[in-house]
XYZ file of C-alpha atoms in Angstrom:
563
model
C -41.817 84.588 37.275
C -38.095 83.621 37.623
C -36.980 82.979 41.204
C -34.724 85.575 42.858
C -31.665 83.878 44.114
C -28.742 85.010 46.449
C -25.472 83.319 46.497
C -23.583 84.022 49.884
C -19.803 83.475 49.812
C -18.097 83.830 46.419
C -15.111 81.612 47.023
C -14.106 78.950 44.285
C -17.414 77.113 44.724
C -19.646 80.057 45.390
C -18.395 81.982 42.464
C -18.761 79.031 40.143
C -22.427 78.660 41.248
C -23.011 82.461 40.895
C -21.729 82.355 37.158
C -23.699 79.159 36.386
C -26.945 80.687 37.699
C -26.396 83.855 35.670
C -25.564 81.925 32.584
C -28.902 79.915 32.814
C -30.781 83.189 32.979
C -31.643 83.219 36.819
C -32.177 86.540 38.696
C -29.028 86.197 41.100
C -27.217 88.486 43.413
C -23.961 87.704 45.135
C -22.626 88.579 48.522
C -18.880 88.567 49.535
C -16.656 89.890 52.038
C -14.598 91.896 49.420
C -15.157 93.228 45.887
C -15.021 90.568 43.170
C -12.933 91.687 40.186
C -15.027 92.077 36.936
C -18.247 92.198 38.797
C -20.495 95.335 39.149
C -21.515 96.663 42.697
C -25.088 95.969 41.987
C -24.467 92.245 41.090
C -22.250 91.649 44.099
C -22.985 93.179 47.624
C -19.856 93.580 49.705
C -20.090 93.214 53.532
C -20.082 90.801 56.362
C -21.918 87.788 55.156
C -23.892 87.252 58.370
C -24.826 90.877 58.795
C -28.536 91.864 58.522
C -27.627 94.912 56.681
C -25.661 93.094 54.102
C -28.378 90.558 53.494
C -31.237 93.292 53.148
C -28.963 94.929 50.723
C -28.975 91.799 48.540
C -32.773 91.726 48.812
C -33.099 88.877 51.317
C -36.717 89.805 52.131
C -37.908 89.375 48.489
C -35.569 86.419 47.520
C -36.927 82.845 46.879
C -33.634 81.115 47.491
C -30.453 81.656 49.460
C -27.311 79.607 48.614
C -24.677 79.600 51.331
C -21.558 78.383 49.616
C -18.722 79.255 52.048
C -16.279 76.793 53.645
C -16.812 77.778 57.288
C -19.587 75.619 58.718
C -19.886 77.846 61.871
C -20.430 81.121 59.651
C -22.836 79.294 57.320
C -24.827 78.392 60.411
C -24.889 82.124 61.458
C -25.928 83.214 58.003
C -28.695 80.732 57.856
C -30.155 81.819 61.104
C -29.921 85.601 60.366
C -31.763 84.911 56.838
C -34.320 82.893 58.283
C -35.118 85.570 60.865
C -35.440 88.188 58.000
C -37.365 85.904 55.594
C -38.916 82.950 57.401
C -40.105 81.466 54.098
C -36.941 81.565 52.130
C -35.303 78.265 50.676
C -31.813 77.760 51.841
C -29.228 75.679 50.066
C -26.556 75.341 52.712
C -22.986 73.987 52.333
C -21.804 71.919 55.362
C -18.658 69.840 55.831
C -20.283 68.431 58.918
C -22.811 66.414 57.043
C -24.377 65.068 60.446
C -25.089 68.624 61.599
C -26.442 69.392 58.086
C -29.035 66.394 58.198
C -30.248 67.438 61.564
C -30.838 70.986 60.212
C -32.601 69.508 57.333
C -35.149 67.827 59.468
C -35.309 70.689 62.183
C -35.551 73.659 59.573
C -38.293 73.833 56.912
C -37.044 74.386 53.367
C -33.470 73.856 54.369
C -31.260 71.419 52.066
C -27.740 70.606 53.043
C -25.248 69.746 50.358
C -21.556 68.775 50.578
C -18.953 69.572 48.040
C -17.055 66.341 49.184
C -20.139 64.293 48.865
C -20.849 65.604 45.346
C -17.400 65.418 43.984
C -16.345 61.937 45.529
C -18.350 59.889 43.201
C -16.706 61.429 39.979
C -13.336 60.739 41.472
C -14.471 57.300 42.060
C -15.877 56.742 38.602
C -12.675 58.116 37.027
C -10.668 55.642 38.997
C -12.819 52.794 37.691
C -12.324 54.108 34.110
C -15.336 56.022 33.416
C -15.080 59.516 32.277
C -18.078 60.799 34.035
C -19.447 64.329 33.628
C -21.921 63.960 36.494
C -23.944 61.576 38.493
C -27.456 60.709 39.234
C -29.159 58.604 41.940
C -31.545 56.132 40.588
C -32.983 52.864 42.143
C -30.906 53.402 45.327
C -27.669 53.506 43.411
C -25.495 56.366 42.120
C -25.182 56.264 38.357
C -22.212 57.719 36.442
C -23.227 60.073 33.592
C -21.278 60.526 30.585
C -21.595 62.103 27.187
C -21.653 60.149 23.891
C -20.519 62.230 20.989
C -21.596 60.515 17.754
C -18.602 60.614 15.277
C -18.264 58.635 12.135
C -17.028 55.493 13.857
C -19.410 55.523 16.917
C -21.243 52.198 17.162
C -24.547 54.093 17.638
C -24.277 55.955 14.320
C -27.397 55.657 12.330
C -29.089 53.783 15.100
C -32.610 54.621 16.221
C -33.188 56.246 19.588
C -35.997 54.143 20.185
C -33.635 50.968 20.078
C -31.682 52.503 22.959
C -34.727 53.674 24.986
C -35.779 50.333 26.630
C -32.380 49.197 27.727
C -32.684 49.113 31.574
C -28.971 49.207 32.233
C -28.765 52.720 30.874
C -30.826 55.824 31.191
C -31.042 58.362 28.280
C -30.822 61.663 29.987
C -30.736 64.267 27.404
C -30.334 64.695 23.644
C -28.643 67.604 21.582
C -28.967 66.985 17.838
C -26.220 68.456 15.545
C -28.878 69.982 13.365
C -32.376 71.359 14.229
C -34.127 71.214 17.637
C -35.846 68.147 18.664
C -36.455 66.768 22.178
C -35.414 63.455 23.088
C -39.012 61.988 23.679
C -40.023 63.224 20.163
C -36.967 61.597 18.704
C -37.446 58.392 20.440
C -41.319 58.347 19.380
C -40.623 59.320 15.628
C -37.684 56.796 15.359
C -35.135 59.380 14.911
C -31.690 58.155 13.944
C -28.443 59.304 15.382
C -26.311 61.316 13.089
C -22.716 62.521 13.127
C -22.294 65.408 15.511
C -25.265 64.506 17.726
C -24.588 64.355 21.524
C -26.418 62.070 23.848
C -26.144 62.258 27.746
C -26.340 58.798 29.155
C -26.527 57.234 32.700
C -24.985 53.850 32.962
C -26.010 51.474 35.926
C -22.919 50.762 38.109
C -21.757 47.175 38.469
C -21.185 45.719 41.875
C -18.142 43.519 42.188
C -18.447 40.668 44.399
C -15.266 39.373 46.061
C -15.160 36.208 48.042
C -12.114 34.698 49.589
C -11.609 31.480 51.309
C -10.222 31.448 54.862
C -7.167 29.659 53.643
C -6.446 32.398 51.177
C -6.769 34.942 54.011
C -4.389 33.133 56.185
C -1.819 32.771 53.373
C -2.079 36.388 52.658
C -1.298 37.150 56.573
C 1.643 34.623 56.491
C 3.176 36.026 53.263
C 3.039 39.605 54.686
C 4.768 38.585 57.986
C 8.005 40.467 56.819
C 6.129 43.633 57.760
C 6.225 42.281 61.431
C 9.904 43.407 61.751
C 9.327 47.028 61.182
C 6.278 47.247 63.439
C 7.381 45.089 66.402
C 11.094 45.018 66.459
C 11.499 46.701 69.846
C 9.108 44.133 71.406
C 10.889 41.137 69.931
C 14.317 42.463 71.080
C 13.004 42.980 74.614
C 11.379 39.581 74.568
C 14.804 37.946 73.691
C 16.515 40.056 76.403
C 14.083 38.825 79.000
C 14.413 35.097 77.801
C 18.051 35.394 77.957
C 18.042 36.826 81.559
C 15.713 34.071 82.679
C 17.892 31.357 81.065
C 21.059 32.728 82.751
C 19.452 32.860 86.091
C 18.131 29.283 85.832
C 21.519 27.961 84.720
C 23.236 29.618 87.658
C 21.000 28.230 90.259
C 21.132 24.686 88.841
C 24.994 24.722 88.574
C 25.538 26.083 92.149
C 23.139 23.787 93.844
C 22.982 20.334 92.386
C 19.964 19.448 94.541
C 17.756 21.993 92.738
C 15.806 20.695 89.780
C 15.927 22.776 86.438
C 12.069 23.202 86.896
C 12.342 24.595 90.464
C 15.186 26.983 89.340
C 13.233 28.142 86.280
C 10.111 28.658 88.483
C 12.218 30.823 91.004
C 13.872 32.752 88.205
C 10.723 33.729 86.541
C 8.963 34.552 89.859
C 11.969 36.597 90.917
C 12.387 38.723 87.861
C 8.561 39.301 87.402
C 7.887 40.037 90.936
C 5.396 37.357 91.355
C 7.506 35.374 93.894
C 8.646 31.768 93.659
C 10.403 28.916 95.566
C 12.559 30.698 98.087
C 14.140 27.434 99.105
C 16.362 27.778 96.003
C 18.427 30.553 97.637
C 17.880 29.929 101.491
C 21.003 27.738 101.736
C 22.904 29.310 98.840
C 26.344 30.887 99.127
C 26.584 34.607 99.533
C 27.631 35.076 95.887
C 24.424 33.481 94.769
C 22.395 35.772 96.942
C 24.066 38.881 95.613
C 23.487 37.531 92.129
C 19.714 37.171 92.984
C 19.621 40.814 94.302
C 21.229 41.949 91.104
C 18.764 39.811 89.071
C 15.775 41.320 91.023
C 16.860 44.843 90.088
C 17.734 44.046 86.373
C 14.625 41.969 86.139
C 12.427 44.830 87.408
C 13.812 47.262 84.775
C 13.522 44.773 81.972
C 10.018 43.541 82.980
C 8.938 47.298 83.089
C 10.222 48.088 79.642
C 8.874 44.903 78.213
C 5.308 45.547 79.533
C 5.443 49.184 78.283
C 6.555 48.173 74.865
C 3.936 45.315 74.767
C 1.125 47.628 75.855
C 2.182 50.141 73.232
C 2.270 47.569 70.523
C -1.124 45.895 71.530
C -3.246 48.867 72.817
C -1.530 51.603 70.639
C -1.225 52.059 66.953
C 1.663 49.609 66.184
C -0.321 46.395 66.314
C -3.052 48.037 63.992
C -0.258 49.072 61.705
C 1.016 45.507 61.600
C -2.483 44.261 60.811
C -2.964 46.871 58.173
C 0.404 45.871 56.648
C -0.569 42.207 56.685
C -3.846 42.906 54.791
C -2.489 44.935 51.910
C -3.684 43.486 48.667
C -1.151 42.322 46.152
C -2.939 43.236 42.987
C -6.195 44.790 41.420
C -6.580 47.249 44.307
C -7.145 51.023 44.633
C -4.696 53.239 46.520
C -6.321 56.473 47.963
C -3.694 59.055 49.298
C -5.319 61.395 51.732
C -8.101 60.681 54.051
C -10.086 63.901 54.201
C -13.731 64.540 53.399
C -13.516 63.570 49.789
C -10.909 60.646 50.396
C -13.160 58.833 52.939
C -16.161 59.007 50.782
C -14.138 57.610 47.723
C -12.951 54.730 50.020
C -16.528 53.872 51.095
C -17.909 54.024 47.578
C -15.113 51.641 46.239
C -15.456 49.440 49.202
C -19.273 49.200 48.921
C -18.823 48.268 45.215
C -16.698 45.331 46.289
C -13.262 46.686 45.418
C -10.088 46.348 47.587
C -8.739 49.720 48.854
C -5.612 50.898 50.651
C -5.462 54.092 52.207
C -2.032 56.141 52.699
C -2.561 58.876 55.270
C 0.335 61.002 57.069
C -1.706 62.181 60.118
C -2.001 59.300 62.646
C -4.686 61.319 64.484
C -6.808 61.725 61.298
C -10.647 61.487 62.283
C -11.416 59.125 59.531
C -8.833 56.594 60.215
C -10.912 54.443 62.514
C -13.797 54.748 60.008
C -11.626 53.123 57.377
C -10.273 50.609 59.684
C -13.930 49.752 60.685
C -14.470 48.727 56.980
C -11.460 46.373 57.252
C -9.399 48.659 55.011
C -5.591 48.777 55.620
C -4.134 52.144 56.522
C -0.548 52.965 55.815
C 0.626 55.819 57.910
C 3.225 57.769 55.810
C 3.755 60.272 53.063
C 2.581 59.064 49.829
C 5.029 61.195 47.939
C 7.838 58.815 49.142
C 8.520 56.006 46.833
C 9.099 53.475 49.595
C 5.511 54.189 50.876
C 4.012 53.718 47.278
C 6.162 50.511 46.761
C 4.814 49.095 50.205
C 1.184 49.664 48.869
C 2.055 47.321 45.894
C 1.588 50.461 43.434
C 2.825 48.309 40.463
C -0.097 46.020 40.596
C -2.798 48.504 41.650
C -5.761 49.293 39.475
C -5.492 52.951 40.141
C -4.069 55.598 42.412
C -6.258 58.586 43.802
C -4.414 61.527 45.254
C -6.721 63.527 47.278
C -4.723 65.196 50.178
C -5.613 68.745 51.192
C -2.509 70.026 49.461
C -2.435 70.502 45.669
C 1.361 70.445 45.520
C 1.519 67.238 47.555
C -1.129 65.681 45.104
C 1.029 66.570 42.163
C 4.144 65.211 43.819
C 2.374 61.868 44.604
C 1.046 61.648 41.083
C 4.380 62.310 39.323
C 6.197 59.906 41.720
C 3.684 57.216 40.980
C 3.966 57.661 37.279
C 7.775 57.517 37.596
C 7.568 54.139 39.444
C 4.919 52.661 37.042
C 3.581 54.634 34.217
C 0.895 52.027 33.528
C -1.155 52.636 36.773
C -3.988 55.231 36.227
C -3.645 58.311 38.420
C -6.524 60.679 39.513
C -5.446 63.946 40.942
C -7.344 66.339 43.166
C -6.619 70.055 42.281
C -8.543 72.759 43.999
C -8.461 75.432 41.314
C -10.533 74.560 38.242
C -8.405 76.526 35.832
C -5.232 75.020 36.952
C -6.695 71.508 37.170
C -7.451 71.790 33.371
C -3.796 73.008 32.796
C -2.282 70.237 34.846
C -4.371 67.712 32.886
C -2.822 69.054 29.515
C 0.700 69.452 30.841
C 1.164 66.031 32.686
C -1.261 63.969 30.821
C -2.660 62.258 33.889
C -5.830 60.045 33.467
C -7.805 62.766 35.300
C -7.273 66.080 37.213
C -10.435 67.131 38.952
C -11.551 70.167 40.887
C -14.249 69.631 43.645
C -15.627 73.146 43.079
C -16.075 72.511 39.354
C -17.818 69.216 39.992
C -20.077 70.321 42.860
C -21.153 73.752 41.626
C -23.578 72.530 39.101
C -25.465 70.694 41.715
C -25.738 73.782 43.917
C -27.017 75.682 40.927
C -29.452 73.103 40.147
C -30.693 72.919 43.617
C -31.083 76.618 43.780
C -33.271 76.611 40.793
C -35.584 74.178 42.397
C -36.099 71.274 44.615
C -34.104 68.367 45.923
C -31.909 67.294 42.957
C -30.989 63.765 42.049
C -28.348 64.503 39.527
C -27.007 67.053 37.112
C -24.474 67.739 34.433
C -23.293 70.304 32.018
C -22.938 70.003 28.339
C -22.160 72.794 25.719
C -22.718 75.326 28.535
C -26.287 73.962 29.153
C -27.052 72.835 32.559
C -29.530 70.070 33.040
C -30.819 68.524 36.242
C -32.552 65.305 37.391
C -35.173 65.321 40.159
C -38.321 63.785 41.402
C -41.494 65.682 41.319
C -44.650 64.753 43.369
C -47.785 65.055 40.997
C -50.554 67.070 42.879
C -54.000 68.124 41.636
C -52.520 71.662 40.877
C -49.323 70.230 39.206
C -48.927 71.319 35.563
C -48.350 67.701 34.428
C -51.361 66.341 36.375
C -53.779 64.502 34.156
C -51.419 64.617 31.150
C -49.954 61.489 29.233
C -46.242 61.463 30.059
C -45.195 61.382 26.360
C -47.375 64.565 25.677
C -46.102 66.437 28.801
C -42.452 65.516 27.977
C -42.743 66.932 24.357
C -44.321 70.108 25.582
C -42.065 70.806 28.550
C -38.920 69.588 27.063
C -37.990 67.072 29.737
C -36.986 63.438 29.603
C -38.985 61.067 31.791
C -36.878 58.342 33.716
C -39.547 56.295 35.402
C -42.667 56.806 37.440
C -43.628 55.410 40.973
C -47.237 54.831 41.069
C -49.337 52.263 43.022
C -46.182 50.880 44.803
C -44.672 49.976 41.511
C -41.982 51.509 39.019
C -42.907 52.069 35.490
C -40.195 52.697 32.685
C -39.620 51.972 29.059
C -42.147 52.175 26.576
C -45.081 51.809 29.204
C -43.702 54.920 30.907
C -44.609 57.185 27.953
C -48.178 55.979 27.755
C -49.080 56.389 31.441
C -51.382 59.201 32.486
C -50.077 60.983 35.438
C -52.335 61.112 38.610
C -52.244 62.878 41.880
C -49.856 61.035 44.233
C -47.625 59.674 41.471
C -43.856 60.539 41.678
C -42.362 61.298 38.315
C -38.493 61.162 37.999
C -37.260 63.309 35.143
C -34.434 65.428 33.693
C -34.867 68.860 32.147
C -32.845 72.007 31.408
C -32.217 73.985 34.553
C -33.342 77.259 32.827
C -36.855 75.709 32.493
C -37.258 74.820 36.307
C -38.549 78.298 37.131
C -41.796 77.179 35.233
C -42.515 75.049 38.230
C -42.021 77.766 40.861
C -45.571 79.196 40.646
C -46.605 76.138 42.541
C -45.388 75.433 46.115
C -41.945 74.040 45.936
C -42.549 71.384 48.748
C -45.497 70.004 46.723
C -43.746 70.102 43.433
C -40.314 68.547 44.405
C -40.287 65.147 46.128
C -37.493 64.160 48.618
């Protein structure tokens, strides 16, 4: 029996999930706060999302899964609690911006899975910046692999090549196969030596490459010294006040030594500094001095107090405030082969972290000095330029002309477009990746402006929500030719439909693609994987069409799906 699924909150992401689930043949009902054009009343329940009456009208007490897809964390939390009261055993797929809270809920609440639109979309933005036209992602061997589609045309290097030759390459994973003619699953095609023909489609996951960057201490020092021109704009006031202070001290010292020949220049300097700073000094310098010198001393005390006060205030602001950090950031800006991320929101910070962890140099341009993720970026040693990325001066300061790519992911679509257009006007050769919230307009913008990629987070994240709703903790997903496929790990139990079967036979019967098996503390893949017999306790990593996942629902989800 297919699971009954409720999607609560039909915004951009929620409605995309709703349509995907219906497209895959799932029994799905939507809940929204207002009518959805083109949808029948029975398919979409209108009312307060967290009200018990609304949830009951949607069939919450008989449903298997609830997908909460709204963008308000507090509202999503209320919906989750109300749903769990009405149906204590329902699986809940919950969208949270606050991933820390979501992780705590996952541990505290049974059958609760937190998913983040930013976390799902950010890797695809990263892959696009790195030059990979990814259609999805999959987590394998503690890494996130980009997934892309290989369309076999007349000039493709894999044309007429046997699938069995590609099967044993550990730097790539064959995810799914769609022949141009006939119907044959990937494992059957591999076993029988099937050749790729024109029109075939092959979904492939590619192992990401880590870039190791090592710089000598001399190179780092040279980089700082060559960037000292940035010091002027960040510390100009401190420098000016320092010069004024030194001039006042010099004038006072010269006056005392010129009026009293018996006073040495060291004693005069000692007294002048002590007098101006308020620390005291050698009072004998002015004890026998003329009245004019004493009046001069009084004046210097007043002027010195004002100058010292201003100097300390500016110095504290520079060192303890943001100006010193801005100077250090400016000094660390790379000169070439770096990535520029404009906008440090939820998606931006994850892109920054992924690029940094892969060994790439990154620069952040962020307009809000109080942004919550600025300190996170700086903690990774990443320079942050405070300014508007749509200004040519800011982009030039970030060395745009020598950058590897620019990624515009602010919270405003118009600003992202402006940044992208300004970047292309400065240097057309630099790849530009643009965030655009509306999926339809994202595709239009791609056609009109011919950017390297215009991506919609809702479009990227919705398949993962839909796949998770159809069963288990999903490791990866993708869509090809309107067919949603998913990757997940399934724990083999004595009652599992695959228990006791050879992987090859089970794969051909159930139309799934095995990736690898964890058994006896070892990982088995390649040709050995196809011949292994699955036993209780094994964990099988596989991909299969999402519309077949309901076959596993007659077993307990917590037993079938491994986290």
